[in-house]
Every structure is written in C-alpha cells, then in structure tokens.
XYZ file of C-alpha atoms in Angstrom:
679
model
C -10.163 -56.958 -9.482
C -11.058 -59.647 -11.958
C -10.504 -59.348 -15.685
C -13.079 -57.549 -17.791
C -14.677 -54.128 -17.559
C -13.743 -52.155 -14.408
C -16.386 -52.308 -11.699
C -17.895 -48.963 -10.657
C -17.003 -47.642 -7.204
C -18.776 -44.714 -5.519
C -16.533 -42.450 -3.412
C -17.760 -39.663 -1.110
C -14.657 -37.903 0.227
C -14.662 -34.405 1.696
C -10.872 -33.939 1.878
C -9.143 -36.630 -0.200
C -11.350 -37.256 -3.235
C -8.668 -37.017 -5.917
C -6.199 -39.130 -3.951
C -8.734 -41.940 -3.466
C -9.864 -41.694 -7.095
C -6.334 -42.244 -8.407
C -5.749 -45.089 -5.968
C -8.994 -46.831 -6.960
C -8.296 -46.400 -10.679
C -4.846 -47.896 -10.212
C -6.426 -50.932 -8.565
C -8.734 -51.520 -11.537
C -11.949 -49.826 -10.381
C -13.990 -47.191 -12.144
C -14.538 -44.515 -9.477
C -17.462 -42.098 -9.406
C -16.391 -39.492 -6.853
C -18.118 -36.659 -4.984
C -17.015 -34.039 -2.462
C -20.413 -33.172 -0.986
C -23.230 -35.167 0.597
C -25.849 -33.230 -1.365
C -27.317 -35.562 -4.004
C -25.029 -38.420 -2.885
C -27.927 -40.888 -2.683
C -28.913 -40.136 -6.280
C -25.339 -40.319 -7.569
C -24.709 -43.659 -5.844
C -27.881 -45.166 -7.279
C -27.130 -43.953 -10.806
C -23.483 -45.073 -10.609
C -24.398 -48.767 -10.542
C -21.710 -49.369 -7.906
C -21.991 -52.236 -5.426
C -19.451 -50.634 -3.057
C -19.687 -47.111 -1.622
C -16.919 -45.362 0.329
C -17.507 -42.560 2.819
C -14.200 -40.930 3.721
C -14.709 -39.313 7.140
C -11.021 -38.548 7.727
C -10.831 -34.975 8.942
C -14.568 -34.558 8.357
C -16.332 -36.592 11.017
C -19.670 -34.754 10.995
C -19.834 -34.814 7.206
C -18.947 -38.505 7.333
C -21.891 -39.307 9.596
C -24.190 -37.320 7.313
C -22.866 -39.196 4.279
C -23.345 -42.633 5.856
C -26.900 -41.771 6.878
C -27.646 -40.579 3.346
C -26.302 -43.734 1.707
C -27.315 -46.413 4.223
C -30.803 -47.180 2.870
C -29.942 -47.300 -0.864
C -26.832 -49.362 -0.048
C -28.855 -51.933 1.877
C -31.743 -51.910 -0.600
C -29.340 -52.655 -3.468
C -27.394 -55.366 -1.594
C -24.220 -53.268 -1.598
C -21.411 -52.546 0.864
C -20.570 -49.297 2.667
C -16.912 -48.794 3.638
C -16.146 -45.904 5.988
C -12.635 -44.465 6.359
C -11.831 -42.781 9.690
C -8.816 -41.123 11.296
C -7.159 -42.917 14.189
C -8.345 -40.245 16.612
C -11.942 -40.847 15.525
C -11.912 -44.643 15.891
C -14.311 -44.268 18.814
C -17.015 -43.217 16.350
C -17.074 -46.640 14.663
C -19.992 -47.890 16.762
C -22.089 -44.946 15.631
C -21.084 -45.486 11.995
C -22.131 -49.135 12.344
C -25.521 -48.176 13.779
C -25.985 -45.696 10.926
C -25.460 -48.394 8.299
C -21.740 -48.850 7.557
C -20.748 -52.444 6.780
C -16.928 -52.120 6.721
C -14.300 -49.752 8.091
C -10.636 -48.851 7.706
C -8.701 -46.731 10.215
C -6.032 -44.297 8.997
C -3.087 -44.395 8.512
C -3.294 -47.301 6.076
C -1.233 -48.402 3.109
C -2.416 -48.511 -0.500
C -2.458 -52.293 -0.301
C -4.608 -52.265 2.838
C -7.067 -49.922 1.127
C -7.337 -52.160 -1.931
C -7.851 -55.248 0.236
C -10.586 -53.464 2.180
C -12.318 -52.798 -1.151
C -12.003 -56.463 -2.085
C -13.598 -57.533 1.204
C -16.418 -55.028 0.701
C -16.977 -56.224 -2.874
C -17.153 -59.849 -1.764
C -19.676 -58.915 0.918
C -21.848 -57.144 -1.679
C -21.723 -60.092 -4.057
C -22.648 -62.588 -1.360
C -25.525 -60.466 -0.076
C -26.751 -59.834 -3.600
C -26.429 -63.402 -4.817
C -23.235 -63.036 -6.860
C -20.530 -65.704 -6.736
C -16.819 -64.990 -7.178
C -15.100 -68.149 -5.899
C -11.861 -69.467 -7.307
C -12.074 -72.801 -9.091
C -10.359 -74.573 -6.174
C -12.875 -73.130 -3.725
C -15.692 -73.816 -6.146
C -14.761 -77.487 -6.507
C -14.248 -77.867 -2.768
C -17.732 -76.550 -2.022
C -19.407 -78.119 -5.050
C -22.364 -79.726 -3.370
C -24.950 -78.794 -5.988
C -22.558 -79.260 -8.890
C -20.851 -76.917 -11.312
C -20.102 -76.654 -15.021
C -17.814 -74.824 -17.434
C -18.394 -73.795 -21.015
C -16.255 -71.818 -23.423
C -18.395 -69.781 -25.849
C -18.256 -71.408 -29.260
C -17.518 -74.887 -27.920
C -19.963 -77.748 -28.612
C -19.334 -79.454 -25.234
C -19.823 -78.541 -21.588
C -17.565 -79.719 -18.749
C -19.525 -80.987 -15.715
C -18.362 -81.596 -12.169
C -18.900 -85.158 -10.841
C -21.752 -83.943 -8.627
C -23.580 -82.359 -11.541
C -22.887 -85.365 -13.766
C -24.690 -87.505 -11.191
C -27.584 -85.019 -11.061
C -27.860 -85.232 -14.856
C -28.117 -89.026 -14.623
C -24.757 -89.613 -16.271
C -23.200 -91.622 -13.439
C -19.863 -91.311 -11.615
C -17.924 -92.842 -14.501
C -18.935 -90.239 -17.014
C -16.051 -88.300 -18.521
C -17.522 -85.042 -17.133
C -18.154 -83.745 -20.657
C -21.493 -83.652 -22.406
C -22.628 -82.292 -25.726
C -24.273 -78.882 -25.495
C -27.347 -80.129 -27.375
C -27.711 -83.152 -25.107
C -27.560 -80.932 -22.034
C -30.160 -78.568 -23.499
C -32.527 -81.484 -24.137
C -32.505 -82.143 -20.386
C -34.018 -78.686 -19.785
C -37.702 -77.880 -20.045
C -38.665 -75.306 -22.755
C -38.836 -72.421 -20.246
C -35.463 -73.477 -18.863
C -33.874 -73.414 -22.324
C -35.130 -69.902 -22.956
C -33.983 -68.772 -19.512
C -30.545 -70.296 -20.123
C -30.132 -68.583 -23.482
C -31.230 -65.232 -22.032
C -28.850 -65.583 -19.080
C -25.888 -66.422 -21.333
C -26.673 -63.403 -23.514
C -26.869 -61.147 -20.443
C -23.598 -62.463 -19.098
C -21.733 -62.127 -22.386
C -23.047 -58.611 -23.050
C -22.518 -57.168 -19.552
C -19.879 -59.380 -17.946
C -21.924 -59.226 -14.715
C -22.829 -62.328 -12.743
C -26.354 -63.547 -13.410
C -28.543 -66.620 -12.951
C -31.351 -68.670 -14.414
C -33.537 -71.465 -13.080
C -35.420 -74.443 -14.533
C -37.374 -77.502 -13.497
C -35.178 -80.485 -12.606
C -36.479 -83.328 -14.781
C -34.669 -85.889 -12.628
C -35.577 -84.746 -9.132
C -38.823 -82.823 -9.554
C -37.420 -79.698 -7.856
C -35.976 -76.567 -9.438
C -32.320 -75.909 -10.168
C -30.792 -72.449 -10.176
C -27.567 -71.824 -12.103
C -25.429 -68.934 -10.835
C -23.162 -67.876 -13.685
C -20.042 -65.737 -13.981
C -17.194 -65.191 -16.409
C -14.043 -66.951 -15.245
C -10.932 -64.832 -14.843
C -8.924 -66.970 -17.238
C -9.774 -67.703 -20.853
C -13.220 -66.097 -20.889
C -14.980 -69.318 -19.867
C -18.463 -69.196 -18.388
C -18.688 -70.948 -15.031
C -21.993 -72.047 -13.529
C -22.732 -73.279 -10.004
C -26.018 -75.070 -9.482
C -28.269 -74.817 -6.488
C -31.317 -76.933 -5.701
C -34.406 -74.875 -4.907
C -36.898 -76.672 -2.718
C -40.499 -76.615 -3.906
C -42.984 -75.244 -3.273
C -41.758 -73.214 -0.282
C -38.272 -72.165 -1.296
C -36.385 -70.783 1.725
C -35.227 -67.692 -0.172
C -38.863 -66.621 -0.559
C -39.685 -67.222 3.107
C -37.088 -65.298 5.142
C -38.686 -62.507 7.151
C -37.690 -59.143 8.563
C -37.651 -59.518 12.385
C -39.066 -56.028 13.096
C -42.047 -55.822 10.734
C -42.694 -59.491 9.993
C -42.683 -58.794 6.250
C -40.423 -60.703 3.876
C -36.887 -59.381 3.960
C -34.627 -58.045 1.213
C -33.222 -61.483 0.361
C -36.699 -62.910 -0.161
C -37.723 -59.876 -2.201
C -34.790 -60.196 -4.600
C -35.388 -63.934 -4.966
C -39.053 -63.370 -5.825
C -38.069 -60.748 -8.401
C -35.607 -63.112 -10.064
C -38.229 -65.846 -10.112
C -40.680 -63.575 -11.943
C -37.978 -62.358 -14.325
C -36.991 -65.921 -15.222
C -40.480 -66.750 -16.467
C -41.402 -66.337 -20.107
C -44.205 -63.824 -20.504
C -46.121 -62.848 -23.621
C -45.652 -59.130 -23.044
C -43.514 -57.019 -20.764
C -43.239 -55.999 -18.035
C -42.759 -59.359 -16.354
C -42.836 -57.505 -13.035
C -43.574 -53.993 -11.765
C -41.710 -52.789 -8.661
C -42.839 -50.025 -6.312
C -40.008 -48.818 -4.053
C -41.564 -46.922 -1.142
C -39.746 -44.727 1.394
C -41.509 -43.574 4.564
C -40.862 -39.842 5.024
C -39.954 -38.115 8.305
C -39.086 -41.428 9.971
C -35.717 -40.161 11.285
C -37.464 -37.133 12.777
C -39.924 -39.378 14.604
C -37.077 -41.463 16.037
C -35.337 -38.310 17.242
C -38.496 -36.758 18.712
C -40.146 -39.764 20.378
C -37.416 -42.371 20.689
C -36.561 -45.532 18.799
C -39.275 -47.645 20.443
C -41.983 -45.314 19.118
C -40.240 -45.200 15.752
C -40.213 -49.005 15.583
C -43.896 -49.137 16.498
C -44.739 -46.621 13.758
C -42.747 -48.623 11.219
C -44.569 -51.801 12.226
C -47.922 -50.043 11.878
C -46.920 -48.715 8.449
C -45.932 -52.235 7.384
C -49.363 -53.558 8.426
C -51.131 -50.880 6.374
C -49.010 -51.654 3.327
C -49.641 -55.372 3.742
C -53.413 -54.969 4.140
C -53.690 -52.699 1.108
C -51.503 -54.799 -1.189
C -52.983 -58.129 -0.016
C -49.890 -60.233 -0.889
C -50.366 -63.325 -3.017
C -47.382 -65.684 -3.589
C -48.167 -65.812 -7.307
C -49.134 -62.190 -7.997
C -48.052 -59.770 -5.264
C -45.124 -59.643 -2.880
C -44.164 -57.155 -0.134
C -40.729 -56.897 1.474
C -38.887 -54.512 3.760
C -35.590 -53.795 2.005
C -33.791 -51.398 4.333
C -34.551 -48.907 7.105
C -37.800 -47.220 6.131
C -37.827 -48.542 2.547
C -40.284 -51.187 1.330
C -40.698 -52.967 -2.013
C -44.099 -53.887 -3.427
C -43.878 -56.201 -6.456
C -46.546 -57.097 -8.989
C -46.066 -60.111 -11.265
C -47.325 -60.425 -14.849
C -49.870 -59.824 -16.159
C -49.405 -56.266 -14.894
C -48.650 -52.756 -16.119
C -47.098 -49.471 -15.044
C -50.630 -48.106 -14.870
C -51.556 -50.684 -12.236
C -48.373 -49.836 -10.334
C -49.117 -46.100 -10.505
C -52.668 -46.610 -9.233
C -51.489 -48.772 -6.326
C -48.780 -46.228 -5.480
C -51.435 -43.522 -5.189
C -53.447 -45.689 -2.780
C -50.319 -46.364 -0.702
C -49.483 -42.657 -0.432
C -53.040 -41.955 0.687
C -53.212 -44.715 3.294
C -49.823 -43.860 4.824
C -50.784 -40.176 5.103
C -53.480 -40.997 7.665
C -52.314 -40.391 11.280
C -50.889 -43.223 13.386
C -51.658 -43.609 17.077
C -48.666 -45.026 18.990
C -49.166 -44.996 22.753
C -49.721 -41.392 23.754
C -48.407 -40.042 20.464
C -50.277 -39.157 17.280
C -47.804 -39.362 14.407
C -48.256 -38.261 10.796
C -46.105 -39.785 8.072
C -45.615 -39.169 4.392
C -44.205 -41.378 1.663
C -42.383 -41.198 -1.652
C -42.604 -43.975 -4.235
C -40.616 -44.888 -7.329
C -42.402 -47.155 -9.838
C -40.592 -49.121 -12.563
C -41.388 -51.982 -14.895
C -38.963 -54.694 -15.977
C -37.411 -54.873 -19.431
C -35.957 -57.867 -21.282
C -32.582 -58.786 -19.830
C -33.306 -57.356 -16.377
C -32.320 -59.106 -13.186
C -33.269 -58.115 -9.638
C -30.186 -55.933 -9.201
C -30.744 -53.861 -12.346
C -34.469 -53.540 -11.674
C -33.911 -52.382 -8.087
C -31.296 -49.923 -9.282
C -33.839 -48.289 -11.598
C -36.456 -48.329 -8.847
C -33.988 -46.552 -6.543
C -33.364 -43.934 -9.242
C -37.124 -43.360 -9.592
C -37.448 -43.058 -5.806
C -34.654 -40.482 -5.682
C -36.470 -38.470 -8.357
C -39.673 -38.649 -6.280
C -37.802 -37.463 -3.173
C -36.144 -34.533 -4.906
C -39.106 -33.478 -7.050
C -41.249 -30.518 -6.081
C -44.650 -31.896 -6.996
C -45.844 -35.492 -7.036
C -44.665 -37.979 -4.372
C -44.719 -40.676 -7.091
C -42.230 -41.047 -9.931
C -42.991 -43.567 -12.699
C -39.977 -44.517 -14.798
C -40.548 -46.801 -17.763
C -37.801 -48.861 -19.365
C -37.168 -46.277 -22.073
C -37.027 -43.294 -19.725
C -34.001 -41.703 -18.171
C -34.102 -40.754 -14.509
C -33.455 -37.162 -13.544
C -30.272 -38.369 -11.853
C -28.983 -40.160 -14.931
C -29.848 -37.100 -17.007
C -27.887 -34.954 -14.554
C -24.859 -37.209 -14.859
C -24.995 -36.957 -18.660
C -25.311 -33.187 -18.481
C -22.213 -33.032 -16.260
C -20.227 -34.722 -19.020
C -21.758 -32.526 -21.728
C -21.101 -29.290 -19.837
C -17.354 -29.647 -20.156
C -17.739 -29.802 -23.931
C -20.329 -27.017 -24.074
C -17.885 -24.246 -23.176
C -15.467 -25.289 -25.925
C -18.285 -25.563 -28.482
C -19.749 -22.170 -27.493
C -23.143 -23.678 -26.627
C -23.598 -21.207 -23.734
C -25.494 -18.128 -24.948
C -26.035 -14.839 -23.108
C -29.498 -13.264 -23.171
C -30.513 -9.971 -21.579
C -33.674 -9.226 -19.593
C -34.588 -5.525 -19.413
C -34.802 -3.690 -16.076
C -37.420 -0.914 -16.160
C -37.926 2.206 -14.075
C -41.393 1.990 -12.526
C -41.815 5.779 -12.389
C -40.741 6.596 -15.977
C -41.347 3.321 -17.817
C -37.894 3.574 -19.434
C -35.524 0.627 -19.750
C -32.494 1.594 -17.663
C -30.567 -1.662 -17.542
C -30.497 -5.369 -18.347
C -29.507 -8.498 -16.462
C -27.278 -10.988 -18.286
C -28.695 -14.526 -18.096
C -27.050 -17.692 -19.410
C -28.830 -20.209 -21.645
C -27.450 -23.557 -22.738
C -28.289 -24.536 -26.312
C -27.947 -28.272 -25.732
C -27.813 -30.288 -28.983
C -30.084 -33.018 -27.552
C -32.251 -31.430 -24.862
C -32.720 -27.995 -26.409
C -32.618 -24.770 -24.389
C -31.713 -25.206 -20.714
C -32.019 -22.283 -18.321
C -29.494 -20.803 -15.928
C -30.874 -22.723 -12.932
C -30.263 -26.093 -14.598
C -26.938 -24.943 -16.018
C -25.466 -23.771 -12.725
C -26.842 -26.698 -10.696
C -25.140 -29.108 -13.117
C -21.913 -27.101 -12.800
C -22.111 -27.200 -8.998
C -22.537 -30.993 -9.015
C -19.552 -31.495 -11.302
C -17.218 -29.063 -9.468
C -17.160 -26.957 -12.645
C -18.888 -23.922 -11.158
C -15.883 -21.612 -11.151
C -15.082 -22.274 -14.817
C -18.706 -21.747 -15.858
C -19.109 -18.571 -13.796
C -15.925 -17.110 -15.268
C -17.046 -18.016 -18.812
C -20.496 -16.427 -18.415
C -19.136 -13.245 -16.808
C -16.518 -12.737 -19.529
C -18.953 -13.386 -22.354
C -21.692 -11.145 -20.906
C -19.346 -8.199 -20.358
C -17.721 -8.654 -23.781
C -21.173 -8.686 -25.424
C -22.195 -5.546 -23.527
C -18.978 -3.790 -24.529
C -20.058 -4.279 -28.167
C -23.610 -2.985 -27.643
C -24.873 -0.492 -30.259
C -25.078 3.206 -29.423
C -28.770 2.955 -28.558
C -27.853 0.782 -25.567
C -24.884 2.913 -24.550
C -26.546 4.266 -21.380
C -27.940 0.995 -20.031
C -26.564 -0.605 -16.917
C -25.480 -4.241 -17.110
C -26.131 -6.640 -14.229
C -24.039 -9.829 -13.977
C -24.158 -12.556 -11.350
C -21.364 -13.843 -9.165
C -21.651 -17.091 -7.230
C -20.826 -18.243 -3.723
C -17.817 -20.038 -5.228
C -16.570 -16.704 -6.633
C -16.807 -15.034 -3.220
C -14.251 -17.380 -1.662
C -11.861 -17.425 -4.649
C -8.499 -15.865 -3.695
C -7.904 -12.665 -5.660
C -11.299 -12.749 -7.380
C -12.014 -9.025 -6.933
C -8.755 -7.953 -8.594
C -9.197 -10.499 -11.373
C -12.788 -9.413 -12.018
C -11.943 -5.688 -12.126
C -9.064 -6.371 -14.494
C -11.294 -8.428 -16.777
C -13.879 -5.607 -16.958
C -11.145 -3.065 -17.659
C -9.719 -5.160 -20.505
C -13.174 -5.558 -22.083
C -13.605 -1.809 -22.513
C -16.963 -1.756 -20.703
C -17.442 1.206 -18.348
C -17.210 -0.140 -14.803
C -19.582 2.597 -13.593
C -22.363 0.976 -15.660
C -21.866 -2.462 -14.117
C -23.926 -3.990 -11.295
C -22.756 -7.171 -9.614
C -25.545 -9.383 -8.234
C -24.959 -12.070 -5.626
C -27.618 -14.331 -4.143
C -28.559 -14.086 -0.503
C -27.531 -17.713 0.148
C -24.106 -17.000 -1.359
C -23.607 -14.083 1.011
C -24.574 -16.028 4.088
C -22.134 -18.882 3.460
C -19.215 -16.551 4.265
C -20.408 -13.106 5.319
C -16.952 -11.669 6.057
C -15.544 -12.745 2.697
C -18.651 -11.376 0.954
C -18.365 -8.000 2.705
C -14.696 -7.668 1.740
C -15.300 -8.669 -1.879
C -18.282 -6.369 -2.393
C -16.400 -3.452 -0.862
C -13.529 -4.006 -3.316
C -15.927 -4.071 -6.270
C -17.645 -0.860 -5.144
C -14.241 0.782 -4.780
C -13.702 -0.171 -8.423
C -16.736 1.895 -9.426
C -19.352 -0.873 -9.640
C -22.679 -1.170 -7.863
C -23.769 -4.190 -5.860
C -27.148 -5.933 -5.526
C -28.307 -8.758 -3.299
C -30.364 -11.093 -5.495
C -33.322 -13.382 -4.727
C -33.955 -11.664 -1.404
C -36.628 -13.430 0.623
C -35.762 -17.014 -0.383
C -33.211 -17.809 2.329
C -32.585 -16.927 5.964
C -33.030 -13.157 5.523
C -31.562 -10.963 8.214
C -31.488 -7.194 8.656
C -28.084 -7.609 10.320
C -26.682 -9.080 7.102
C -27.943 -6.152 5.054
C -26.504 -3.642 7.525
C -23.094 -5.348 7.375
C -22.775 -5.416 3.586
C -21.965 -2.567 1.172
C -25.037 -2.704 -1.104
C -26.807 -0.458 -3.608
C -29.825 -2.570 -4.604
C -32.072 -5.201 -3.081
C -33.800 -7.527 -5.568
C -37.063 -9.040 -4.367
C -37.454 -12.687 -5.370
C -40.186 -13.373 -7.924
C -42.115 -15.564 -5.480
C -42.690 -12.553 -3.207
C -43.811 -10.537 -6.226
C -46.288 -13.262 -7.139
C -47.666 -13.206 -3.591
C -48.360 -9.461 -3.610
C -51.625 -10.025 -5.477
C -52.740 -12.548 -2.866
C -53.942 -11.810 0.647
C -53.438 -8.637 2.663
C -50.887 -10.532 4.742
C -48.816 -11.254 1.612
C -48.760 -7.554 0.765
C -47.625 -6.717 4.296
C -44.596 -8.994 3.838
C -43.595 -7.314 0.569
C -44.196 -3.846 2.054
C -41.978 -4.693 5.019
C -39.112 -5.803 2.749
C -39.360 -2.613 0.660
C -39.557 -0.378 3.754
C -36.525 -2.118 5.233
C -34.512 -1.600 2.037
C -35.485 2.072 1.773
C -34.543 2.674 5.422
C -31.055 1.409 4.530
C -30.809 3.634 1.468
C -31.169 0.773 -1.031
C -33.066 0.900 -4.309
C -35.496 -2.004 -4.805
C -35.780 -4.166 -7.946
C -38.705 -6.574 -8.303
C -38.158 -9.789 -10.298
C -40.708 -11.892 -12.146
C -43.341 -9.181 -12.697
C -45.910 -10.548 -15.131
C -49.061 -8.452 -14.714
C -50.169 -4.828 -14.496
C -51.799 -5.650 -11.151
C -48.461 -6.751 -9.692
C -46.742 -3.679 -11.081
C -49.374 -1.318 -9.681
C -49.156 -2.781 -6.183
C -45.335 -2.702 -6.250
C -45.453 0.949 -7.321
C -47.787 1.748 -4.415
C -45.326 0.185 -1.982
C -42.416 2.255 -3.320
C -40.542 -0.220 -5.531
C -38.070 1.501 -7.922
C -37.365 -0.965 -10.763
C -38.790 -4.161 -12.164
C -37.961 -6.919 -14.610
C -40.142 -9.742 -15.897
C -42.338 -10.934 -18.730
C -44.589 -7.859 -18.399
C -41.835 -5.985 -20.231
C -39.914 -8.805 -21.908
C -38.516 -12.282 -21.533
C -34.690 -12.626 -21.746
C -33.743 -11.651 -25.317
C -30.767 -11.259 -27.631
C -28.941 -7.956 -28.154
C -30.722 -7.084 -31.430
C -34.147 -7.578 -29.857
C -33.083 -5.531 -26.823
C -32.080 -2.645 -29.106
C -35.449 -2.812 -30.906
C -37.191 -2.622 -27.526
C -35.096 0.261 -26.161
C -34.968 2.617 -29.151
C -38.697 3.572 -29.282
C -38.682 4.257 -25.539
C -35.719 6.621 -25.879
C -37.886 9.008 -27.880
C -41.071 8.515 -25.852
C-alpha cells in the first residue's frame, strides 16, 4: 500500500474472517469484515472500499451467494471483486466469473501471495475507475500527454518536457514554471476547478481530477492527480480530451445500446467540474430492475436479455437524453444511472424517479412471455467537493435503502442526510459503548388475563436511550447487535438486567410472572441452559415465576438444539413460550416436537382479526391448534376493545398491548397493578 491513510477493504468471509482481517491490517489496509451475506451489499457500499473479497473456502454455496450479492454494486462503483476458493473447488471459478468476480486466488496461498492479489485487484479498480497509481519511472515512460509535480507551499511547478511543449515553453525550457504563470494559462473555470481539485486531494488523499480549456490547442485538458508516495508531492498527468465528441462520453453498452459505465462516470465528472451558481451540479438516479434474476432463471437468459433491452428503451424514451442536460447509462447487470445536469434539483429527480417506477411496472411482452418487472431507485444530489466515485457511492447507499425499505421504492438522500446503512454502521460502534454506559433500559409490558382483567405477568423489553438518536426499540437494538456479531453479549446483558430488576420488584408485583426473551444465538450456545438457570438462581428471582420466550424463527434454525434447551429450562421450573407465532414457516410438527406452555400470536394476526371473515378463520385455527396441544394462548399488540372481544370469543387466554399499557418502568407498572389487586 502507498503512504497515507489506509485504504478500506471489504471482506466477506464465512470461516476465516478474523484471520483475513489481521492479514489485511498488517498489509496496511483498513478492513471492514462480515461473516454473513445478509446486508453485504449495503455494508460494501457504505464502506467506501474499491476492493471486495468473498472468501468461499469451505463455504462454496455461501461464496456464490456473496458474489451474486456484491457483483452489481462492485461493477457500478468501478471496484474489484476477489474470490478465494479451496483447491478442491477450483472448478467453480468459471461460475464465479460469470457471477461477477474479477480476480481469484486458490488456496493454499502464502501471506505474500494474498497481499499481491489485493494489489492487483486495487490496480484494476483504479484503472477502471479512472485512478492512476504509476511509479514515476512508468509515468515518465508513458508521458504522452505530459505530467507535472508540485510540492504544496512551493511557488514553482515542475513540468515534463511534453507538457512544457504543450504550454508553449519549448524543448529548452528548464521544466520549471512559476505557479502564477501556470495559473494564468488556465481559463477562469479551469483555475477554480484546479483549486477545488487540489483541496479535495489534500483533504482526502484520494486521486482526483480536473479539466480546463486548452488555450493553445483549442481542446480540453484533463489533469489526473494523486499524492506521490515520497515527500507528499502532488503529481498530475494530463490527458487531451477531444472536442466535441469525447470518446469517454461515447462508449456504449453492447447489450442495451445505452452509454456504458465509463461514459456515465466521465459525464458525471464533466458536470461536477463546471462552476454552478447553486448546488446540486448534478442529480443522479441509480435504478435497479427488480426480479431480473428470477426472470433469467424462469425463462432463460435470452428472454432476460430481451427484457433488459426493452426496459432500457423505456428508460431512454422517458428520460429523453440530451448531451447537455440528461444522460442515461447502464452501469452493471440490471442497474442503470440517469443523470440530470444543473440547473436541477432533488425534487426534479424524485418526480422523474416516480415516472420511471410507473413505466417499468407495465408488463413487457417478450416472444410468448408476458413479464412484469419492478424497480427500486436511489436519488442523490451532488455536494461541493464530490467526484463521480463519491457521488455514485452515495447513490448506491440510497438504492440499498430503497431495496431494504418496506414502503416506497424510491429513496431520496440529500447531501446532509445519512443513509440507513451508514446509520447502522454508526450504531454498531455505539452499541459496544452503550452496555458500559448503561444506556440499555428495561421496560415491562403487562400481560392481562382476558377472563378476569387482572395483570398476571409482564414481558421485559429492552430500550436503548441513545444520546444522539433518542429512544430506539428492541427490534433496532437486536438487529444492530446481530450485524455486529454482538448479539450474545447484548442478549446476556438484557436477560441479567431484566431478572435483576424483577427480583427487586415491590411486594405489589410479587405474584406477577416475568417473561424474558432468548435468541437463536442463545439456543446454540454450549452450556447456555445451565448458565441461564444459575444466573436466575443467583438473582434471587423465583424460577417458577419465569417464562422464557423464543421466536419461531429461532426455533426453526436448529429444532433439535431448541428442543433440548427448552426441556432443560422447564426441568428447572420455568415455563416456555413460542413468540411471534404466525410470522415464519409455522408447522404443527414443530409445536408437537417442542416442550411448550404458551403460544404467542404475532400482533399482525391480531390486527387482522377485525378484518374479513377469512382473517378471523386464520386466527381461530391458530388458537384451536394451540388448545388442542394443551397450550395457553397470548395475543400481542392488542389495541382495541373490538380486537379483544373477538379474541375472547375465539378462546384466547391472555393479551398484551396498548389497550392495557405500553411498555413502562417498574414504578408505573406498580401503579397499574395495585388498583386491580383490590378490584
């Protein structure tokens, strides 16, 4: 690696994450590592890395899934994708290549071979993306357009002979020119672009570029700049851009006929180099066609290609590209970029995105097949100091948010906003501090007997009092913990704190049951049952008043381990509930195999009970099934008397929800319980 700040490196390794992380750090990289494919696309985009590694050693299927997940954002951001495979799996390299890998390394390999593979991948990314990392010898040897060197603070610039000739200084010039004299040879826009580029380079250390009109030749000159490895000098290599049809704006994608990724990035940089009165200088819409892989699998690649071509034509007709105002390019796979030059706004981009979603939702006729597509779009506007790479990175983050969101297919991200992915990464860092600072609070939501109206128990629910983002619920808290591989520590912390709080309850709460959650990660922990029972015993809380709740998805991941664990807990005097029933792949066989006491109906089923007769039949069937197995039924998320009445008619035993109370602190719980004790 070159001197300066370590370059980010994204690692997806299912078996050797820590080993690769240490190796990459030792070689001067800044690794961002993951063990699971889930959310890998978002984490790669937010990492800012130009090289991604998928380690498929000992995990071939997961490796293919990881490469497919990363291929489009890697190509769209002009990055490299290095796949590591075991020697026995070398035959899978052709498939990895077709899925989007750009480089490979076959195990066993030495540390040095791994580092060199990274260097090759990094060079590939820089060349594809327009970066330049040549040594000075190589630079001088290939110096056709000319080059220059400048040390910040110096009043002179060193020019190569070729550039000296371009500047009209002749072959005999001493290859040095005053900085002011060189600036006078630039047009006003060129001077501003040069200053901005130098500021970007000095503040970030990342390669950048600027362009200006060539006063001598009438064309445009682009200057590709980097920080030299020795002495902190800035090195520039010039390139003549033909006018008016610069080749970098003309290259086309062979499948769709649209401009390709190289042309798209060049057009972005051209817009960003112009001086505009107000920002954004450019708005980018990054569009991903949904269900495209499914169409390829169902109808074959030829039909898939035809659908993609038809989608490209619709995009092109709607956008109506104009070389000065609008530009459309296919970046990678099923991802397209639509770019709007100044004067423009995020509002214009949002409106156009809505039209694109609507036009792509109309059915396509391809041969004998009628195909329906969807689309997701991320919309971003440029900010001062942006280049094409940084702008595309933000557009990719907005697109990821649109893909993972539950509502709108469009995500607009302005320059001051933080993507959901970036927010998640920050929360991962903050979570590790939150446990030490006691920012995790336990609240209790009452569980009420439907027949008597008395509060008979309470479920412990975690809340994160974040100093910046305020109160964050258990869903956000545990999803952040799962992403950061901190789930076990968080689960243990919440369980201990909830049981300790309940052990100190006042006398008025002395007969309530306490329900605490265990996670899928707890189920597979060696010795968890013994550890959990011991922890309850040490707290002083009566084990016979404790209910352990585990989600249906957690049970299904390892049914045998779940059955053994729950049996151990019941032997210890506790009761067991299956939580969120009805949200996963529910099976009567699972319920018959597990030692359970309660079944908790998910709140979405409770909401549906006030809908159609068919909805009520579903809820009735779940309750009848539970009762036939001897299980009591708890309904979650009850908010209205109508819901409660219908649940009572169907035979539900207990409920919790806002109809009684939201999750509350111990003092408020006592105030709620005491009057009902005497009623």
